[in-house]
Structure formats: C-alpha cells, structure tokens
C-alpha cells in the first residue's frame, strides 16, 4: 500500500507528521527548507525546519533507509561521533498513487562546519593538518568498534570545533556495516576507498576555486593514509622491551590517554625468564577526557575541549587548596564559581556563535594572551567580558552555518538547497543521448527472478 | 586480460575459530563474468579482498593468469576495484570525473585523455566530456562511474556490490549495461553481490557461498535446474523453491495428506533416511484435483501470472502461524481466482529430492523422461511443446492447464500396477475391466495418486 506514510522512530517528533510526505523531496516548498551547506550526495537531501529544530531529510530506497537508520542508532549507542537518527517515513505515495522512496530523517549537527569552507584559500597549514587528523581519528575510532564505512569521503564527514582542533562526525552510514571486529583487509579497503574519494574531493575543491593553492591533493591523501597507520599502530600495535623497562607500560597508557583514548584491556606477556615483556592494547575506548568531564560536571563536550576544561578544573583545585577534597565536590564548586559565571556573561543573542565549551576554551585563550600583554593575572570574568566584546561579537553564527553559501567569485549555486549541482554556468542545451531514449517508458521491474527470460536468453546465446 | 584462480585459498581472521573463507577452489576463465553470491558473512567479500590483495591469504594461493599474486601488494596486481561510490564532482568536467584516478596513479596527461576518450566513445558520452555533470540523468551518471573503472584498463575488474544503492529501475538498466560492456571489453570480471537475481541475470557463471564454503559454481540455469544442495535450492530463485520436508513412505514422500511419488531408485539412494525434503519451484506447480493440499492465504496477480501464497492444509491455527509458506506461480489463464483450499501438482521431473542428513540433492523425483512428457511452463527438463488432452480427466482438464501428460500417465499406471501386484496377496488378481487401486496411508485422499497428470 502506498500513499499513507508510515513513521518509524525511536524519538518521535509529532511536528513531522503534517509535512508534505506525498511530494517528492526535490519538489518541497522552499518555506519548509533551510539552505545549509553540505557535501555531495547521490540522493535528494534537504534540510527541513520544524519549529526551532533543523533536520536533514534524505530520500533513499527502502532497504538502505532502514539499514542506515539502524546503523546510526548502533553508532550512537556505541558513543561514536555520528549524526542522530530521528526516524524513517516509509510507504509514501503521491496523489496519483505512485510510490515514493522512503525518507530518512537525522538531526542537523549544530555548530558543524562545512568542509567546503574549511580548506578554502587563506586556510593555515596547521588547520589543514588538524582537519586531516580529525578525519583520521574518526576513521580509527570507527574501525576500533568494528565499523567498516565503505564510503569515506569529505562529503560524508562534518567537522566541529574542538578547542584548537576539530572533531569529525560521520554523517552517512549508507554503505557501512558493523562487525564484531574488522580484519586488516576490511580496514585497508576503507583506506583504499578513502584515498580515491578524498583525492576526488580535493580535486573538486580545487576545480571550484575552494582549495588553498599550495595544497597538493596527492600529498593530502598520502598524509591521511600515513597518519592513520601511525595512529592505528599506537592504538593497537604490540611493543616489546626488556624486563627492566617496566615503566614503558605506564608510558604507553599515558600516550594513549594523551591521544584521548582509555585502555580498557592491555595484554602483557613476559618471557619465561622475565627478560622481555610484550604489551599490546586489546581494547581501547575513545573519549578519555570527555568521559571524565561528563562524569564530573555533566558537560557533554568534544575531547579536546574536555581536556582544556579539565586542565582548568585541576588548576582551580590546586589554586583553591582543595587537593584533598573529593574531585566531584571540587568539580561542582568549579562549575558554580568559574564555568557558569563565564556562560552567564555571554548575551543570549551571541550564543549561536559557538558552543559553550568552545566559548570557555576561547575565553581561557583570551585570558592567557591578556595576562601576557598586561603582565598580571586576569580574572576569568574580566577575560570573559573582554572576549565577548572583542572576539565573539565579530564572529559569524556557527549553530546554523551558511557561510559557504555566499557567492564565490560572484558565482551562484544552481540550487541553494542542493550544492551537489555546482554553480550556474552559461547554459547550453544538453547533447542528444541515444542511450537515454525510452528510459522513462521502462516499467518498474518485477521483484521476482524472470527465469523464462533467462532461459530464452540462454537459448538465444546457444544458437 | 587474464584468468583468475583460487587454489585452496583460506582466510582465518585473528581471534576467530572458523575460517571466513575455507579452502576456496575456483577457476575463473579469461574474459569470464563470475559472480560471487551469498548471504552476509558467507565470505564473498573476503574472497574479493584476497584477490585484490587487501586481505591476507593464510593458506593456499591466488593466481592472476600465470602469475602467483598471493604475496603481491594491490598496486602490482593490475586490477581495478569498483565500489558502491559514484560521487560526481560538480566542479570537474565529465572527462575529469572519469579520469581523476589515473591522475592519482601519475599516468601522463596525453594518455589520460586518450583513455578517457576511448571509454567515453564506448559509453556514448563523447559529447558530454567537456561538460559539468550537474545536468546528467541517473543513467548517465552510472555510465560516468563505469567509465572511471574502464579507463584504468586492468586485467581484472573487481566489483563490490556496485549497484546496491540504486533504485530498482536504474539497477536493472545498469545491470544490463555492465553485462553488455563486460562482454564488449572481454575483461575478466569478479562481481560480488548478495542479490541472487542480480547474480543470475549478470553472471556467465555464479559461485554460491555460505559460511566461507563454496557451495556450487555453475551457469545460472544449471544452478536453477540442478541445485547441489538445500542451501543453493533455497537461495537461488525468487520466489524461492518450496522446500517441504516429509516422511519417506513406500513409493514417495508424504507432504501433508499427500504422498509425492518418488521413483524407487531415487529413494534407494538414501536408504537410511526416514525423512527427505521435496523441492518444487513455484512455477512447477499446477492446480489439480489431487496433489499437495494448500490453504491459500494470499493471491497476487502479477502480469500474466498469479502467485498463490499459503500453507499446507490440515494444520491447526498455531501450526499454521509457524508453518512454512508455500508459493505457487499459476497462469492467469484460469477463469477464476483460486481461493480457499487448493491441490497443487507438479511434473515429477521438476520435483527435486534432497537428503535431510547431508542436505545434498539426491535427484529428481522421477529421473527417466517418458517419450511424450509435456512441457512445464518453465520448460525445465521436459520435452516438446505439444499439448495433450486427457479425456478421462474431465474435471482436471477444466482446472489444470492442457500441458497434462499422457505418457507419464501410462508410465505411472504401469508402476502403479507393479506396485499393486507386489501388495496383492499371492494368487489375487484384479478382475478384468476394473481399475486397480493403490493403498495409501489412511489420511491420503481417496483418489489414486495423481501428480502432474500422472493419475489413475
């Protein structure tokens, strides 16, 4: 049956129900849409505004919609940075009863940054390096939990600020699969795909005048590959040393913590005569710092933001002489006397510019530079006031970032709701294509195997 | 161009106690289109990655042509892997979209252009080369994606579910195009899919895998007509073959209240088995007055065919809830839509018998083809198209198609008489002019055995 849409959702939003599901997504009225930057997509994708929330809607064939919805749920459950699935709308049909593909709804990732603006002319080399690192960390985290992506590309990643670095999020799991454990071959396959796709992505950015000129696409993809191998080796590789260097066990754990990973299981084997020791992390979990901050303060932040906030918390503990007080009690004190007062100083109309944890991180930076300039201790509230006036007020909104939609060199997107179509160019009629003749008349194929046709074909071939 | 050979190729993932691919032996001919098919976890993608050099081979060898590539890195294997992705880059021309991977391999510009032009001619995309891809249709985009693989001019194409994210219409069109292109290029192709319809319509040969083991490799029709085991029988074909387990009785296998006749020599091949599985393709069924009793729960009209869905008759409500669905494809030439309880018969030569202990196919229920065996609608295993009419079967003629069988009837009568003689007490004889009856289990229908025109 088609024409009566069916909603499948774990977190239902009743405001979605009256939307025009009987209309193909590409033809939805623009007053329901928001023009936000996004990557290239094979399918029709639109951002829809429902009250104050923005959702991404993707029209996709049935089994893929269900597969991706479930997979995104699994990824969320496993704490992997990915977009949140809201639901799928199936059994759609237009007013003539023609069935329409289901729509997968995900929540728009607030404060996400469009990759098309991030590699743009003027970008600093260290920013590029941090973006690539964020991508590599995401890929390694996915591989650690047994997720083979199958379509690693810039279009399928969103970036968010994470203190001085970036955090990458998976936005498209269509081709992915979750396994108990990935083989080296499955990881290599993902890397091979990443290499080809990212090379194409960077070439496309260059062709569109959106890539800093001195960035070489081939070098960039080589860098992604080599950094992935380094990180994977650090996360999972075996290390062997002599029995009198036991401190190296702790060093390894610390190095992994510094990378933002907790060691849940470390395999330690010693030789019979205790002359050598071999260690290998068996289970590592990402989010070492963000988990600790969440436990202490309830703040949900990116990993490096958490690291920065925890450093400030530790400094606060030491400065206030509370070294022997329970850590959770100190954290509560810090939230009340440091973090919250800073947030209270941010006017409501500027809160869409940065996430709270990012604002706090930038206030800490601002205070450090102010203290250097003025050669004195600058109180945090004073630094916050200065930051709001001097920095935050001048920044663009990032909660819903429309930066990359501005015309580049006076060019306009063909469709602001679909960047996959590129820019408007002087029009020409498309050439005649005999391969396309009669394509529209082809009837939808039967779901069954047409064995009679197969026999007829085999007989014709035999003749 | 080259052949591909897997010799006892095995892959065991670290930490796993059973191989992902277990001693795979497969020879793929030069220019052949081989499809690896099976459910998730069957080892098909692992096999492809072993061939690509992405997955380590724990034991055995992988050869491309005469070269042992088991230990060669992917870049030295002269293969091109085609994935699901076909993102078209909006700022690049169609030519650049097709040739960018060559740039990554540092192929000189002049050669890149020549190869792109050659591929574009093959794909009817010549006039589009200088254009941006924004206005391309779904089909044209697919052709650009194919062009990306063609320009690499490898010895072997490796395709990993390249069509699984396309809608049904485009998938069917692209299937045809890929198959036609492969034929034209003559490049050995290994194609992985979980979709058996795709496998059957594209491959020269199809390798069916399950749990890391190769189950059968054969032409699509051979897989369909002679599945090696229960798994292949159930996996290949859509709707799937009806697999009905039943108790072995004298002269057949009992399915519900009906004994499906199975030749004595066939039964003799599984002497120790109390039960066997009968396999019947949906299109091998005919409506009849006798046969397997089925309670029809759904009738689906699809073009010139009607699909009946139901369960064995005589089940309790609870049993029916858990019962296996039976599917029959019946020609819509019948004047009325069948409903309620029907009896389904089949040509004994289209009935497969499987062992329940080894799961292997034993044979057709009836191996020897009578001289005038009529054609089933599938055309499988049977002879000429000459329709027969059986005057003695007035009622059956009105329901079943005219493809009923006279010779099979005679054949069966003879075997029935033999069967009767064996059962009859010594000295007993049938009175001249009467019809001998065959004794059946108490629950069997009162009519003598009738099975696709094989009757009294």
Short mmCIF file of N, CA and C in Angstrom, two decimals, chain A residues 271-431:
data_model
loop_
_atom_site.label_atom_id
_atom_site.label_comp_id
_atom_site.label_asym_id
_atom_site.label_seq_id
_atom_site.Cartn_x
_atom_site.Cartn_y
_atom_site.Cartn_z
N UNK A 271 58.45 -13.04 29.07
CA UNK A 271 59.20 -14.26 28.72
C UNK A 271 59.36 -15.10 29.98
N UNK A 272 59.62 -16.39 29.79
CA UNK A 272 59.72 -17.31 30.93
C UNK A 272 60.78 -16.83 31.93
N UNK A 273 61.87 -16.27 31.41
CA UNK A 273 62.94 -15.82 32.32
C UNK A 273 62.78 -14.34 32.68
N UNK A 274 61.64 -13.75 32.32
CA UNK A 274 61.30 -12.34 32.62
C UNK A 274 62.26 -11.35 31.96
N UNK A 275 62.99 -11.82 30.94
CA UNK A 275 63.95 -10.92 30.30
C UNK A 275 63.26 -9.93 29.36
N UNK A 276 62.16 -10.33 28.74
CA UNK A 276 61.45 -9.40 27.85
C UNK A 276 59.96 -9.36 28.19
N UNK A 277 59.40 -8.21 27.87
CA UNK A 277 57.97 -8.00 28.09
C UNK A 277 57.36 -7.54 26.78
N UNK A 278 56.18 -8.08 26.49
CA UNK A 278 55.49 -7.66 25.27
C UNK A 278 54.11 -7.15 25.68
N UNK A 279 53.81 -5.92 25.28
CA UNK A 279 52.48 -5.40 25.63
C UNK A 279 51.71 -5.06 24.36
N UNK A 280 50.42 -5.23 24.44
CA UNK A 280 49.57 -4.86 23.30
C UNK A 280 48.19 -4.45 23.82
N UNK A 281 47.76 -3.23 23.50
CA UNK A 281 46.41 -2.83 23.91
C UNK A 281 45.40 -3.70 23.17
N UNK A 282 44.47 -4.29 23.90
CA UNK A 282 43.46 -5.14 23.27
C UNK A 282 42.16 -4.37 23.05
N UNK A 283 41.77 -3.58 24.05
CA UNK A 283 40.55 -2.79 23.91
C UNK A 283 40.87 -1.36 24.31
N UNK A 284 40.68 -0.44 23.38
CA UNK A 284 40.85 0.98 23.72
C UNK A 284 39.55 1.71 23.37
N UNK A 285 39.18 2.62 24.22
CA UNK A 285 37.95 3.40 24.00
C UNK A 285 38.30 4.86 23.85
N UNK A 286 37.71 5.47 22.83
CA UNK A 286 37.93 6.91 22.65
C UNK A 286 37.16 7.66 23.71
N UNK A 287 37.52 8.92 23.92
CA UNK A 287 36.75 9.78 24.83
C UNK A 287 37.24 9.75 26.26
N UNK A 288 38.55 9.59 26.45
CA UNK A 288 39.13 9.54 27.80
C UNK A 288 38.77 10.80 28.59
N UNK A 289 39.01 11.97 27.99
CA UNK A 289 38.79 13.22 28.72
C UNK A 289 37.31 13.59 28.76
N UNK A 290 36.62 13.40 27.64
CA UNK A 290 35.21 13.83 27.62
C UNK A 290 34.38 12.99 28.59
N UNK A 291 34.77 11.72 28.74
CA UNK A 291 34.04 10.89 29.70
C UNK A 291 34.26 11.38 31.13
N UNK A 292 35.52 11.75 31.44
CA UNK A 292 35.84 12.21 32.79
C UNK A 292 35.09 13.51 33.08
N UNK A 293 35.10 14.41 32.10
CA UNK A 293 34.42 15.70 32.31
C UNK A 293 32.91 15.49 32.48
N UNK A 294 32.37 14.59 31.67
CA UNK A 294 30.93 14.29 31.75
C UNK A 294 30.60 13.74 33.14
N UNK A 295 31.44 12.85 33.64
CA UNK A 295 31.21 12.24 34.96
C UNK A 295 31.25 13.30 36.05
N UNK A 296 32.19 14.25 35.92
CA UNK A 296 32.37 15.24 36.98
C UNK A 296 31.39 16.39 36.90
N UNK A 297 31.05 16.82 35.70
CA UNK A 297 30.27 18.07 35.56
C UNK A 297 28.97 17.91 34.80
N UNK A 298 28.82 16.80 34.09
CA UNK A 298 27.62 16.63 33.25
C UNK A 298 27.74 17.36 31.93
N UNK A 299 28.89 18.01 31.68
CA UNK A 299 29.05 18.73 30.40
C UNK A 299 29.40 17.74 29.28
N UNK A 300 28.70 17.85 28.16
CA UNK A 300 28.95 16.97 27.01
C UNK A 300 29.77 17.76 26.00
N UNK A 301 31.02 17.44 25.88
CA UNK A 301 31.91 18.25 25.04
C UNK A 301 32.73 17.35 24.11
N UNK A 302 33.45 17.98 23.21
CA UNK A 302 34.41 17.25 22.39
C UNK A 302 35.63 16.92 23.25
N UNK A 303 36.47 16.04 22.73
CA UNK A 303 37.58 15.53 23.52
C UNK A 303 38.58 16.61 23.95
N UNK A 304 38.97 17.46 23.01
CA UNK A 304 40.00 18.45 23.36
C UNK A 304 39.44 19.60 24.18
N UNK A 305 38.17 19.89 23.96
CA UNK A 305 37.52 20.88 24.82
C UNK A 305 37.52 20.34 26.25
N UNK A 306 37.21 19.06 26.40
CA UNK A 306 37.18 18.44 27.72
C UNK A 306 38.56 18.50 28.37
N UNK A 307 39.57 18.22 27.57
CA UNK A 307 40.94 18.25 28.09
C UNK A 307 41.25 19.64 28.66
N UNK A 308 40.86 20.66 27.87
CA UNK A 308 41.14 22.04 28.29
C UNK A 308 40.37 22.40 29.56
N UNK A 309 39.10 22.02 29.61
CA UNK A 309 38.28 22.34 30.78
C UNK A 309 38.79 21.59 32.02
N UNK A 310 39.23 20.35 31.81
CA UNK A 310 39.75 19.57 32.94
C UNK A 310 41.04 20.19 33.47
N UNK A 311 41.87 20.68 32.55
CA UNK A 311 43.10 21.35 32.98
C UNK A 311 42.75 22.54 33.87
N UNK A 312 41.73 23.30 33.45
CA UNK A 312 41.35 24.46 34.24
C UNK A 312 40.78 24.02 35.59
N UNK A 313 40.02 22.91 35.55
CA UNK A 313 39.47 22.38 36.80
C UNK A 313 40.60 21.96 37.75
N UNK A 314 41.61 21.27 37.19
CA UNK A 314 42.75 20.84 38.02
C UNK A 314 43.50 22.04 38.59
N UNK A 315 43.67 23.08 37.75
CA UNK A 315 44.35 24.29 38.22
C UNK A 315 43.56 24.94 39.34
N UNK A 316 42.23 24.97 39.14
CA UNK A 316 41.34 25.57 40.14
C UNK A 316 41.48 24.83 41.48
N UNK A 317 41.55 23.52 41.40
CA UNK A 317 41.66 22.70 42.61
C UNK A 317 42.93 23.04 43.37
N UNK A 318 44.00 23.20 42.59
CA UNK A 318 45.30 23.47 43.20
C UNK A 318 45.31 24.90 43.78
N UNK A 319 44.74 25.84 42.99
CA UNK A 319 44.77 27.26 43.39
C UNK A 319 43.93 27.49 44.65
N UNK A 320 42.84 26.73 44.78
CA UNK A 320 41.96 26.92 45.92
C UNK A 320 42.31 25.98 47.07
N UNK A 321 43.44 25.27 46.92
CA UNK A 321 43.91 24.42 48.00
C UNK A 321 42.98 23.26 48.32
N UNK A 322 42.34 22.71 47.32
CA UNK A 322 41.39 21.62 47.57
C UNK A 322 41.93 20.26 47.11
N UNK A 323 43.27 20.10 47.14
CA UNK A 323 43.87 18.87 46.65
C UNK A 323 43.31 17.62 47.35
N UNK A 324 42.91 17.78 48.63
CA UNK A 324 42.47 16.59 49.38
C UNK A 324 40.95 16.46 49.39
N UNK A 325 40.28 17.39 48.72
CA UNK A 325 38.82 17.32 48.66
C UNK A 325 38.42 16.38 47.52
N UNK A 326 37.28 15.73 47.67
CA UNK A 326 36.80 14.81 46.63
C UNK A 326 36.68 15.54 45.29
N UNK A 327 37.14 14.88 44.24
CA UNK A 327 37.20 15.52 42.92
C UNK A 327 35.82 15.99 42.45
N UNK A 328 34.79 15.20 42.72
CA UNK A 328 33.44 15.57 42.26
C UNK A 328 32.97 16.84 42.96
N UNK A 329 33.34 16.98 44.26
CA UNK A 329 32.93 18.17 45.01
C UNK A 329 33.64 19.41 44.45
N UNK A 330 34.91 19.24 44.10
CA UNK A 330 35.65 20.37 43.52
C UNK A 330 35.03 20.75 42.17
N UNK A 331 34.65 19.75 41.40
CA UNK A 331 34.06 20.00 40.08
C UNK A 331 32.77 20.80 40.23
N UNK A 332 31.99 20.45 41.22
CA UNK A 332 30.74 21.19 41.46
C UNK A 332 31.05 22.64 41.79
N UNK A 333 32.04 22.83 42.65
CA UNK A 333 32.48 24.17 43.04
C UNK A 333 32.95 24.96 41.81
N UNK A 334 33.70 24.30 40.95
CA UNK A 334 34.25 24.94 39.74
C UNK A 334 33.12 25.34 38.78
N UNK A 335 32.17 24.46 38.65
CA UNK A 335 31.02 24.78 37.78
C UNK A 335 30.31 26.03 38.29
N UNK A 336 30.10 26.11 39.59
CA UNK A 336 29.34 27.22 40.18
C UNK A 336 30.12 28.53 40.15
N UNK A 337 31.41 28.44 40.41
CA UNK A 337 32.19 29.67 40.56
C UNK A 337 33.00 30.08 39.34
N UNK A 338 33.18 29.19 38.42
CA UNK A 338 34.01 29.54 37.24
C UNK A 338 33.22 29.39 35.94
N UNK A 339 32.80 28.15 35.64
CA UNK A 339 32.22 27.91 34.31
C UNK A 339 30.90 28.67 34.12
N UNK A 340 29.99 28.52 35.06
CA UNK A 340 28.67 29.13 34.89
C UNK A 340 28.74 30.66 34.83
N UNK A 341 29.51 31.32 35.71
CA UNK A 341 29.61 32.79 35.60
C UNK A 341 30.11 33.25 34.23
N UNK A 342 31.02 32.49 33.63
CA UNK A 342 31.51 32.87 32.30
C UNK A 342 30.35 32.77 31.30
N UNK A 343 29.60 31.67 31.38
CA UNK A 343 28.48 31.49 30.43
C UNK A 343 27.41 32.57 30.63
N UNK A 344 27.21 32.97 31.90
CA UNK A 344 26.20 33.98 32.17
C UNK A 344 26.56 35.33 31.56
N UNK A 345 27.85 35.52 31.29
CA UNK A 345 28.28 36.80 30.71
C UNK A 345 28.07 36.84 29.18
N UNK A 346 27.72 35.72 28.60
CA UNK A 346 27.51 35.71 27.14
C UNK A 346 26.06 36.10 26.85
N UNK A 347 25.85 37.21 26.16
CA UNK A 347 24.48 37.62 25.88
C UNK A 347 23.75 36.56 25.03
N UNK A 348 22.45 36.45 25.24
CA UNK A 348 21.66 35.42 24.56
C UNK A 348 21.80 35.51 23.04
N UNK A 349 21.90 36.71 22.51
CA UNK A 349 21.95 36.84 21.04
C UNK A 349 23.29 36.41 20.46
N UNK A 350 24.28 36.14 21.31
CA UNK A 350 25.59 35.71 20.77
C UNK A 350 25.82 34.21 20.99
N UNK A 351 24.84 33.54 21.57
CA UNK A 351 25.09 32.13 21.95
C UNK A 351 25.08 31.18 20.76
N UNK A 352 24.55 31.65 19.63
CA UNK A 352 24.53 30.79 18.45
C UNK A 352 25.89 30.77 17.74
N UNK A 353 26.83 31.56 18.28
CA UNK A 353 28.10 31.68 17.55
C UNK A 353 29.07 30.54 17.86
N UNK A 354 29.04 30.06 19.07
CA UNK A 354 29.94 28.97 19.48
C UNK A 354 29.24 28.11 20.52
N UNK A 355 29.66 26.86 20.63
CA UNK A 355 29.17 26.01 21.71
C UNK A 355 29.72 26.53 23.03
N UNK A 356 29.04 26.27 24.17
CA UNK A 356 29.52 26.74 25.47
C UNK A 356 30.96 26.32 25.78
N UNK A 357 31.27 25.04 25.57
CA UNK A 357 32.62 24.57 25.91
C UNK A 357 33.67 25.26 25.04
N UNK A 358 33.32 25.53 23.78
CA UNK A 358 34.26 26.20 22.89
C UNK A 358 34.46 27.65 23.34
N UNK A 359 33.36 28.29 23.77
CA UNK A 359 33.47 29.66 24.27
C UNK A 359 34.41 29.68 25.49
N UNK A 360 34.21 28.71 26.39
CA UNK A 360 35.05 28.68 27.59
C UNK A 360 36.52 28.51 27.21
N UNK A 361 36.76 27.61 26.26
CA UNK A 361 38.14 27.40 25.80
C UNK A 361 38.72 28.69 25.22
N UNK A 362 37.93 29.41 24.45
CA UNK A 362 38.44 30.63 23.81
C UNK A 362 38.62 31.74 24.85
N UNK A 363 37.78 31.74 25.89
CA UNK A 363 37.97 32.72 26.98
C UNK A 363 39.29 32.44 27.69
N UNK A 364 39.59 31.15 27.90
CA UNK A 364 40.87 30.80 28.55
C UNK A 364 42.05 31.29 27.70
N UNK A 365 41.93 31.11 26.40
CA UNK A 365 42.99 31.61 25.49
C UNK A 365 43.11 33.13 25.60
N UNK A 366 41.94 33.77 25.58
CA UNK A 366 41.91 35.23 25.63
C UNK A 366 42.58 35.71 26.92
N UNK A 367 42.28 35.01 28.04
CA UNK A 367 42.86 35.40 29.33
C UNK A 367 44.37 35.25 29.30
N UNK A 368 44.83 34.17 28.70
CA UNK A 368 46.28 33.94 28.67
C UNK A 368 47.00 35.06 27.92
N UNK A 369 46.45 35.42 26.73
CA UNK A 369 47.08 36.49 25.94
C UNK A 369 46.99 37.83 26.68
N UNK A 370 45.84 38.09 27.33
CA UNK A 370 45.65 39.35 28.06
C UNK A 370 46.65 39.42 29.21
N UNK A 371 46.84 38.29 29.90
CA UNK A 371 47.77 38.26 31.03
C UNK A 371 49.20 38.50 30.55
N UNK A 372 49.52 37.92 29.38
CA UNK A 372 50.86 38.14 28.81
C UNK A 372 51.08 39.61 28.48
N UNK A 373 50.05 40.19 27.84
CA UNK A 373 50.14 41.60 27.43
C UNK A 373 50.28 42.52 28.64
N UNK A 374 49.45 42.22 29.64
CA UNK A 374 49.37 43.15 30.77
C UNK A 374 50.28 42.75 31.93
N UNK A 375 50.95 41.65 31.79
CA UNK A 375 51.86 41.15 32.83
C UNK A 375 51.18 41.10 34.20
N UNK A 376 49.99 40.59 34.24
CA UNK A 376 49.29 40.42 35.53
C UNK A 376 48.27 39.28 35.37
N UNK A 377 47.77 38.80 36.51
CA UNK A 377 46.70 37.81 36.48
C UNK A 377 45.40 38.49 36.07
N UNK A 378 44.71 37.90 35.11
CA UNK A 378 43.43 38.47 34.68
C UNK A 378 42.32 37.56 35.20
N UNK A 379 41.39 38.08 36.01
CA UNK A 379 40.31 37.23 36.49
C UNK A 379 39.46 36.69 35.32
N UNK A 380 38.89 35.54 35.52
CA UNK A 380 38.18 34.88 34.44
C UNK A 380 36.97 35.69 33.97
N UNK A 381 36.27 36.33 34.89
CA UNK A 381 35.08 37.09 34.48
C UNK A 381 35.49 38.32 33.65
N UNK A 382 36.59 38.90 34.02
CA UNK A 382 37.08 40.06 33.26
C UNK A 382 37.48 39.60 31.84
N UNK A 383 38.14 38.47 31.79
CA UNK A 383 38.54 37.92 30.48
C UNK A 383 37.29 37.61 29.64
N UNK A 384 36.26 37.09 30.31
CA UNK A 384 35.04 36.73 29.56
C UNK A 384 34.40 37.99 28.97
N UNK A 385 34.35 39.05 29.76
CA UNK A 385 33.76 40.30 29.25
C UNK A 385 34.56 40.81 28.05
N UNK A 386 35.88 40.77 28.18
CA UNK A 386 36.73 41.24 27.08
C UNK A 386 36.54 40.39 25.84
N UNK A 387 36.46 39.06 26.04
CA UNK A 387 36.30 38.14 24.90
C UNK A 387 34.99 38.40 24.17
N UNK A 388 33.93 38.60 24.95
CA UNK A 388 32.61 38.83 24.32
C UNK A 388 32.66 40.10 23.48
N UNK A 389 33.25 41.13 24.02
CA UNK A 389 33.31 42.41 23.29
C UNK A 389 34.26 42.37 22.09
N UNK A 390 35.45 41.83 22.31
CA UNK A 390 36.49 41.93 21.29
C UNK A 390 36.42 40.81 20.25
N UNK A 391 35.97 39.65 20.65
CA UNK A 391 36.06 38.50 19.74
C UNK A 391 34.68 37.98 19.31
N UNK A 392 33.90 37.57 20.30
CA UNK A 392 32.68 36.83 19.99
C UNK A 392 31.71 37.64 19.13
N UNK A 393 31.59 38.93 19.45
CA UNK A 393 30.65 39.78 18.72
C UNK A 393 30.98 39.81 17.21
N UNK A 394 32.25 39.65 16.86
CA UNK A 394 32.65 39.76 15.44
C UNK A 394 32.56 38.42 14.69
N UNK A 395 32.31 37.35 15.40
CA UNK A 395 32.33 36.03 14.73
C UNK A 395 30.99 35.74 14.04
N UNK A 396 31.02 34.92 12.97
CA UNK A 396 29.75 34.54 12.36
C UNK A 396 29.03 33.48 13.21
N UNK A 397 27.72 33.37 13.03
CA UNK A 397 26.96 32.31 13.72
C UNK A 397 27.41 30.96 13.19
N UNK A 398 27.62 30.03 14.08
CA UNK A 398 28.01 28.68 13.61
C UNK A 398 26.98 27.61 13.97
N UNK A 399 25.94 28.01 14.73
CA UNK A 399 24.94 27.00 15.09
C UNK A 399 24.28 26.46 13.82
N UNK A 400 23.92 27.40 12.93
CA UNK A 400 23.44 27.03 11.60
C UNK A 400 24.32 27.82 10.63
N UNK A 401 25.34 27.19 10.15
CA UNK A 401 26.34 27.93 9.40
C UNK A 401 26.01 28.00 7.91
N UNK A 402 25.87 29.22 7.41
CA UNK A 402 25.54 29.36 6.00
C UNK A 402 26.69 29.99 5.21
N UNK A 403 27.86 30.02 5.86
CA UNK A 403 28.99 30.73 5.29
C UNK A 403 29.32 30.32 3.85
N UNK A 404 29.34 29.01 3.61
CA UNK A 404 29.81 28.57 2.29
C UNK A 404 28.77 28.79 1.21
N UNK A 405 27.61 29.29 1.57
CA UNK A 405 26.61 29.54 0.55
C UNK A 405 26.77 30.91 -0.09
N UNK A 406 27.67 31.70 0.48
CA UNK A 406 27.90 33.01 -0.12
C UNK A 406 28.53 32.81 -1.49
N UNK A 407 28.21 33.68 -2.43
CA UNK A 407 28.78 33.51 -3.77
C UNK A 407 30.29 33.51 -3.72
N UNK A 408 30.90 32.56 -4.44
CA UNK A 408 32.35 32.52 -4.55
C UNK A 408 32.70 33.16 -5.89
N UNK A 409 33.51 34.19 -5.84
CA UNK A 409 33.88 34.93 -7.05
C UNK A 409 32.63 35.21 -7.89
N UNK A 410 31.62 35.69 -7.22
CA UNK A 410 30.35 36.10 -7.83
C UNK A 410 29.60 34.97 -8.54
N UNK A 411 29.94 33.69 -8.21
CA UNK A 411 29.18 32.60 -8.81
C UNK A 411 28.02 32.21 -7.89
N UNK A 412 26.96 31.72 -8.46
CA UNK A 412 25.80 31.31 -7.68
C UNK A 412 25.58 29.81 -7.82
N UNK A 413 25.16 29.19 -6.74
CA UNK A 413 24.82 27.77 -6.83
C UNK A 413 23.58 27.60 -7.72
N UNK A 414 23.56 26.51 -8.47
CA UNK A 414 22.40 26.21 -9.30
C UNK A 414 21.15 26.12 -8.42
N UNK A 415 21.31 25.41 -7.30
CA UNK A 415 20.20 25.25 -6.37
C UNK A 415 20.77 25.38 -4.96
N UNK A 416 20.40 26.47 -4.24
CA UNK A 416 20.99 26.66 -2.90
C UNK A 416 20.69 25.52 -1.95
N UNK A 417 19.66 24.72 -2.27
CA UNK A 417 19.31 23.60 -1.39
C UNK A 417 20.03 22.32 -1.80
N UNK A 418 20.77 22.38 -2.90
CA UNK A 418 21.47 21.18 -3.37
C UNK A 418 22.83 21.54 -3.96
N UNK A 419 23.84 21.69 -3.10
CA UNK A 419 25.17 22.07 -3.58
C UNK A 419 25.79 21.04 -4.53
N UNK A 420 25.25 19.81 -4.54
CA UNK A 420 25.81 18.79 -5.43
C UNK A 420 25.71 19.20 -6.90
N UNK A 421 24.84 20.17 -7.20
CA UNK A 421 24.66 20.56 -8.59
C UNK A 421 25.67 21.62 -9.06
N UNK A 422 26.51 22.12 -8.15
CA UNK A 422 27.53 23.07 -8.55
C UNK A 422 26.97 24.45 -8.85
N UNK A 423 27.76 25.22 -9.61
CA UNK A 423 27.41 26.62 -9.86
C UNK A 423 26.71 26.81 -11.21
N UNK A 424 26.01 27.94 -11.28
CA UNK A 424 25.35 28.30 -12.54
C UNK A 424 26.41 28.64 -13.57
N UNK A 425 26.25 28.12 -14.77
CA UNK A 425 27.18 28.44 -15.85
C UNK A 425 26.38 28.77 -17.09
N UNK A 426 27.01 29.47 -18.08
CA UNK A 426 26.26 29.81 -19.28
C UNK A 426 25.61 28.55 -19.86
N UNK A 427 24.34 28.61 -20.09
CA UNK A 427 23.59 27.41 -20.46
C UNK A 427 23.78 26.96 -21.90
N UNK A 428 23.77 25.66 -22.08
CA UNK A 428 23.75 25.07 -23.42
C UNK A 428 22.71 23.96 -23.34
N UNK A 429 22.13 23.66 -24.46
CA UNK A 429 21.21 22.52 -24.49
C UNK A 429 22.02 21.24 -24.31
N UNK A 430 21.55 20.29 -23.54
CA UNK A 430 22.30 19.03 -23.43
C UNK A 430 22.35 18.30 -24.77
N UNK A 431 23.47 17.65 -25.06
CA UNK A 431 23.57 16.93 -26.34
C UNK A 431 22.56 15.77 -26.38
#
